[in-house]
Amino acid sequence: MNESIRSILKEHGRLAIEVETLAEAADLYQAGMTSHASVNVMLALESQFDVEFPDRMLRRGVFGSIASIREAVEELTAGR
Amino acid sequence: MTIEIAAKPQDAHTPSDLLARVARIATQVARVHAEDVDRKARFPTEAIEALKSEGMLGALVPSSLGGPGVPFAQVAAMCEVLGQACSATAMVFAMHQIQVACLVRHGMESPALRDYMRELVERQWLIASVTSEVGVGGEMRTSVTSVVREGERFTLEKDATTISYGAQADDLLVTARSAPDAAASDQVLVLLRKGDFTLERKGEWDTLGMRGTCSPPFKVTSRGDARQILPVPFAEIASHTMVPVSHVVWASLWLGIAAGAVSRARAFVRQQARSRPGSVPPTAVRLAELSSLLQSMRSSVHDVAVEADRLMGSGDADALSSISFALRMNNLKVSASQQVVDIVHRALLICGIQGYKNDSPFSLGRPLRDAHSAALMVGNDRILATNASMLLVLKDD
Ligand SMILES: Cc1cc2nc3c(=O)[nH]c(=O)nc-3n(C[C@H](O)[C@H](O)[C@H](O)COP(=O)(O)OP(=O)(O)OC[C@H]3O[C@@H](n4cnc5c(N)ncnc54)[C@H](O)[C@@H]3O)c2cc1C
């Protein structure tokens, strides 16, 4: 899953640094992701994992690192 | 049970009493000079000095730091009453309160900033805002310039497109990237103290409206103590405080401008009615329509002000950084900035040539010119573009 998340970030996150070099817990906003880019990341994640992030998850923190994105996706896909 | 005999603020300092004092300053000082301020594009010195003498520049500072701790919704109400009298005074007051709100809500953990807030209450420092920058326009969440830290000190230079009352302010709050190698959106907010910065004026402020805000471009050059860099990322300050507070206080003062225009239209219609008792002047129907538009604007501004006050007071970080909250705050800015122009324009139609003339008691030129700044203060299309992208993921559940 981390690989899919990284490739989505690479394509849509508009990060200022190489996605490969990012630690799982690294702050994506500090790495240059804007709010606008984060929306594209959300859309790509929804499409890739066939999930819909409920509004309660649409917060900065949830999309703030690879680890937090993975947790959110895992929560939504749990029990499939 | 213990009975607390804590030093309660005296009646004279209850928020509603403070609001009454600001209302007095609005009618007795700001209104008197509004015309001159506008014509000469000069700073509304008299009204701002009066607000300082009542301690209003520290209104938001909590009692633990010696301030009156006025609730945010009350400060919005103050902007509204000032807006009715002099838009420039209201905008200067509003912009200053936005800066204080950022310090009060995000600087409390810093001893240096707490000391500053105490001093602000005592000395009534006026703080200007430096977010806009050459090259990024109104995109507040992007900076070109950066803070350069050298041990305990920093240096910072910024080419600012617009700094309202830059030349009159004591201190500045400036956005910048957190370090020379930081990403464009990785920003911090820095307090520049008087004496630590110089401003080089790069142009004039000869505008259609909001002339008394005195907001020309400046080049800012500064150095200071690194403890003046706010200890949290600007991203958080922006979403939790600066954006919601700005949109609410701006919308409130625009509501004041609209209400001021409607009261001129009402006076005009009453005068018409008095001159021909027994017949309802045709403009009265338009006035009835206008009164309903003003009521909708007022309800939406007050509703959102109360909601923002409640959420900010709750400290619910998740709710404050949610997309739905950002959307509602942005909606308020866009709708209020359009309503104010529509309402003032309709008031002008009611007053007719008497409203069009600059030298008539029903003149609406100044409020109309001032109202047109609302859509540009962070371009509405820029805000709508942000909302459009948020709506792609928001489900409204
Ligand atoms: C009275 C007044 C006082 C001010 N005081 C201050 C102050 O004290 N401090 C400060 O920092 N700034 C201040 N400003 C500046 C203000 O906050 C904005 O930064 C500035 O008005 C925006 O400048 P702009 O219109 O040139 O730039 P831009 O934001 O670049 O906008 C230019 C045009 O492009 C459009 N646009 C931009 N981006 C998009 C997009 N993504 N999608 C669609 N359309 C887009 C806009 O809607 C607009 O039509 C003040 C402005 C006014 C009017």
Short mmCIF file of N, CA and C in Angstrom, two decimals, chain A residues 15-16 27-40 42-43 46 51-56 58-61, chain B residues 141-142 178 182-186 233 235-236 239 317-319 321-324 385-386 389-390 392-397:
data_model
loop_
_atom_site.label_atom_id
_atom_site.label_comp_id
_atom_site.label_asym_id
_atom_site.label_seq_id
_atom_site.Cartn_x
_atom_site.Cartn_y
_atom_site.Cartn_z
N LEU A 15 5.29 17.71 -4.58
CA LEU A 15 6.23 17.91 -3.48
C LEU A 15 7.52 18.54 -4.00
N ALA A 16 8.17 19.26 -3.10
CA ALA A 16 9.41 19.93 -3.49
C ALA A 16 10.60 18.98 -3.38
N ASP A 27 6.36 15.16 7.31
CA ASP A 27 5.25 16.08 7.10
C ASP A 27 5.17 16.47 5.61
N LEU A 28 4.07 16.05 4.98
CA LEU A 28 3.94 16.30 3.54
C LEU A 28 3.77 17.78 3.22
N TYR A 29 3.13 18.49 4.14
CA TYR A 29 2.92 19.92 3.88
C TYR A 29 4.26 20.66 3.93
N GLN A 30 5.08 20.21 4.88
CA GLN A 30 6.41 20.83 4.96
C GLN A 30 7.23 20.48 3.71
N ALA A 31 6.88 19.31 3.13
CA ALA A 31 7.59 18.89 1.93
C ALA A 31 7.05 19.62 0.69
N GLY A 32 6.09 20.51 0.91
CA GLY A 32 5.65 21.36 -0.20
C GLY A 32 4.26 21.08 -0.73
N MET A 33 3.53 20.12 -0.13
CA MET A 33 2.19 19.85 -0.64
C MET A 33 1.25 21.00 -0.25
N THR A 34 0.57 21.57 -1.24
CA THR A 34 -0.37 22.65 -0.96
C THR A 34 -1.74 22.03 -0.70
N SER A 35 -2.68 22.85 -0.20
CA SER A 35 -4.04 22.34 0.03
C SER A 35 -4.64 21.88 -1.29
N HIS A 36 -4.34 22.66 -2.33
CA HIS A 36 -4.88 22.30 -3.64
C HIS A 36 -4.36 20.93 -4.08
N ALA A 37 -3.05 20.72 -3.94
CA ALA A 37 -2.47 19.43 -4.32
C ALA A 37 -3.06 18.32 -3.46
N SER A 38 -3.33 18.63 -2.18
CA SER A 38 -3.82 17.57 -1.30
C SER A 38 -5.20 17.09 -1.75
N VAL A 39 -5.99 17.97 -2.34
CA VAL A 39 -7.29 17.55 -2.87
C VAL A 39 -7.09 16.55 -4.01
N ASN A 40 -6.13 16.81 -4.88
CA ASN A 40 -5.86 15.88 -5.98
C ASN A 40 -5.37 14.54 -5.45
N MET A 42 -6.22 13.28 -2.55
CA MET A 42 -7.42 12.61 -2.02
C MET A 42 -8.21 11.94 -3.13
N LEU A 43 -8.40 12.67 -4.23
CA LEU A 43 -9.19 12.11 -5.34
C LEU A 43 -8.52 10.87 -5.92
N GLU A 46 -8.95 7.98 -3.54
CA GLU A 46 -10.32 7.45 -3.58
C GLU A 46 -10.49 6.54 -4.79
N VAL A 51 -12.43 3.95 -2.39
CA VAL A 51 -13.01 4.35 -1.09
C VAL A 51 -13.53 5.78 -1.24
N GLU A 52 -14.31 6.20 -0.25
CA GLU A 52 -14.69 7.61 -0.16
C GLU A 52 -14.30 8.07 1.23
N PHE A 53 -13.48 9.11 1.30
CA PHE A 53 -13.14 9.63 2.62
C PHE A 53 -14.36 10.39 3.15
N PRO A 54 -14.89 9.96 4.31
CA PRO A 54 -16.00 10.73 4.87
C PRO A 54 -15.51 12.10 5.31
N ASP A 55 -16.43 13.07 5.44
CA ASP A 55 -16.03 14.44 5.77
C ASP A 55 -15.20 14.52 7.05
N ARG A 56 -15.48 13.63 8.00
CA ARG A 56 -14.72 13.71 9.26
C ARG A 56 -13.22 13.46 9.02
N LEU A 58 -11.64 14.56 6.29
CA LEU A 58 -11.09 15.61 5.41
C LEU A 58 -10.47 16.72 6.25
N ARG A 59 -9.34 16.37 6.85
CA ARG A 59 -8.62 17.34 7.69
C ARG A 59 -7.16 17.27 7.30
N ARG A 60 -6.48 18.34 7.57
CA ARG A 60 -5.05 18.39 7.25
C ARG A 60 -4.30 17.20 7.80
N GLY A 61 -4.54 16.90 9.07
CA GLY A 61 -3.76 15.88 9.75
C GLY A 61 -3.81 14.53 9.05
N ARG B 141 -1.02 31.42 1.24
CA ARG B 141 -0.34 30.21 1.69
C ARG B 141 0.93 29.89 0.90
N THR B 142 1.47 30.88 0.23
CA THR B 142 2.71 30.70 -0.50
C THR B 142 3.58 31.92 -0.24
N SER B 178 9.90 29.08 6.09
CA SER B 178 10.54 28.89 7.40
C SER B 178 12.07 28.87 7.32
N ALA B 182 13.23 25.89 2.41
CA ALA B 182 11.89 25.34 2.68
C ALA B 182 10.99 25.48 1.46
N ALA B 183 9.99 24.59 1.37
CA ALA B 183 9.02 24.65 0.28
C ALA B 183 8.19 25.93 0.38
N ALA B 184 7.59 26.32 -0.77
CA ALA B 184 6.87 27.60 -0.83
C ALA B 184 5.73 27.69 0.18
N SER B 185 5.13 26.54 0.53
CA SER B 185 3.99 26.57 1.45
C SER B 185 4.40 26.28 2.89
N ASP B 186 5.68 26.04 3.12
CA ASP B 186 6.17 25.77 4.47
C ASP B 186 6.53 27.11 5.12
N PRO B 233 3.48 26.17 12.82
CA PRO B 233 3.51 26.45 11.38
C PRO B 233 2.39 27.42 10.99
N ALA B 235 0.63 27.33 8.45
CA ALA B 235 -0.51 26.57 7.91
C ALA B 235 -1.60 26.43 8.97
N GLU B 236 -1.18 26.15 10.19
CA GLU B 236 -2.16 25.97 11.27
C GLU B 236 -2.77 27.31 11.68
N SER B 239 -5.40 28.33 8.97
CA SER B 239 -6.70 27.66 8.93
C SER B 239 -7.46 27.79 10.24
N ALA B 317 -9.29 21.24 17.30
CA ALA B 317 -8.36 21.41 16.17
C ALA B 317 -8.85 20.68 14.92
N ASP B 318 -9.48 19.53 15.12
CA ASP B 318 -9.96 18.76 13.96
C ASP B 318 -11.02 19.55 13.21
N ALA B 319 -11.97 20.12 13.96
CA ALA B 319 -13.05 20.86 13.31
C ALA B 319 -12.49 22.10 12.62
N SER B 321 -9.58 22.56 11.33
CA SER B 321 -8.79 22.31 10.13
C SER B 321 -9.57 21.47 9.11
N SER B 322 -10.89 21.36 9.33
CA SER B 322 -11.70 20.56 8.40
C SER B 322 -12.04 21.36 7.15
N ILE B 323 -12.27 20.62 6.09
CA ILE B 323 -12.63 21.25 4.82
C ILE B 323 -13.98 21.95 4.94
N SER B 324 -14.91 21.36 5.69
CA SER B 324 -16.24 21.97 5.74
C SER B 324 -16.20 23.33 6.44
N ALA B 385 -12.06 29.28 -6.49
CA ALA B 385 -11.28 28.17 -7.05
C ALA B 385 -10.90 27.18 -5.94
N THR B 386 -10.55 27.73 -4.77
CA THR B 386 -10.24 26.86 -3.63
C THR B 386 -11.48 26.06 -3.22
N SER B 389 -12.27 23.24 -5.57
CA SER B 389 -11.47 22.03 -5.43
C SER B 389 -11.86 21.27 -4.16
N MET B 390 -12.22 22.01 -3.10
CA MET B 390 -12.63 21.30 -1.87
C MET B 390 -13.94 20.54 -2.09
N LEU B 392 -14.80 18.96 -4.56
CA LEU B 392 -14.59 17.70 -5.29
C LEU B 392 -14.47 16.52 -4.33
N VAL B 393 -14.10 16.80 -3.09
CA VAL B 393 -13.96 15.68 -2.15
C VAL B 393 -14.97 15.74 -1.00
N LEU B 394 -15.57 16.89 -0.76
CA LEU B 394 -16.50 17.01 0.37
C LEU B 394 -17.81 16.30 0.06
N LYS B 395 -18.29 15.50 1.05
CA LYS B 395 -19.51 14.72 0.77
C LYS B 395 -20.75 15.26 1.46
N ASP B 396 -20.57 16.20 2.39
CA ASP B 396 -21.74 16.75 3.04
C ASP B 396 -22.50 15.72 3.85
N ASP B 397 -21.75 14.81 4.53
CA ASP B 397 -22.46 13.78 5.30
C ASP B 397 -22.36 14.07 6.80
#
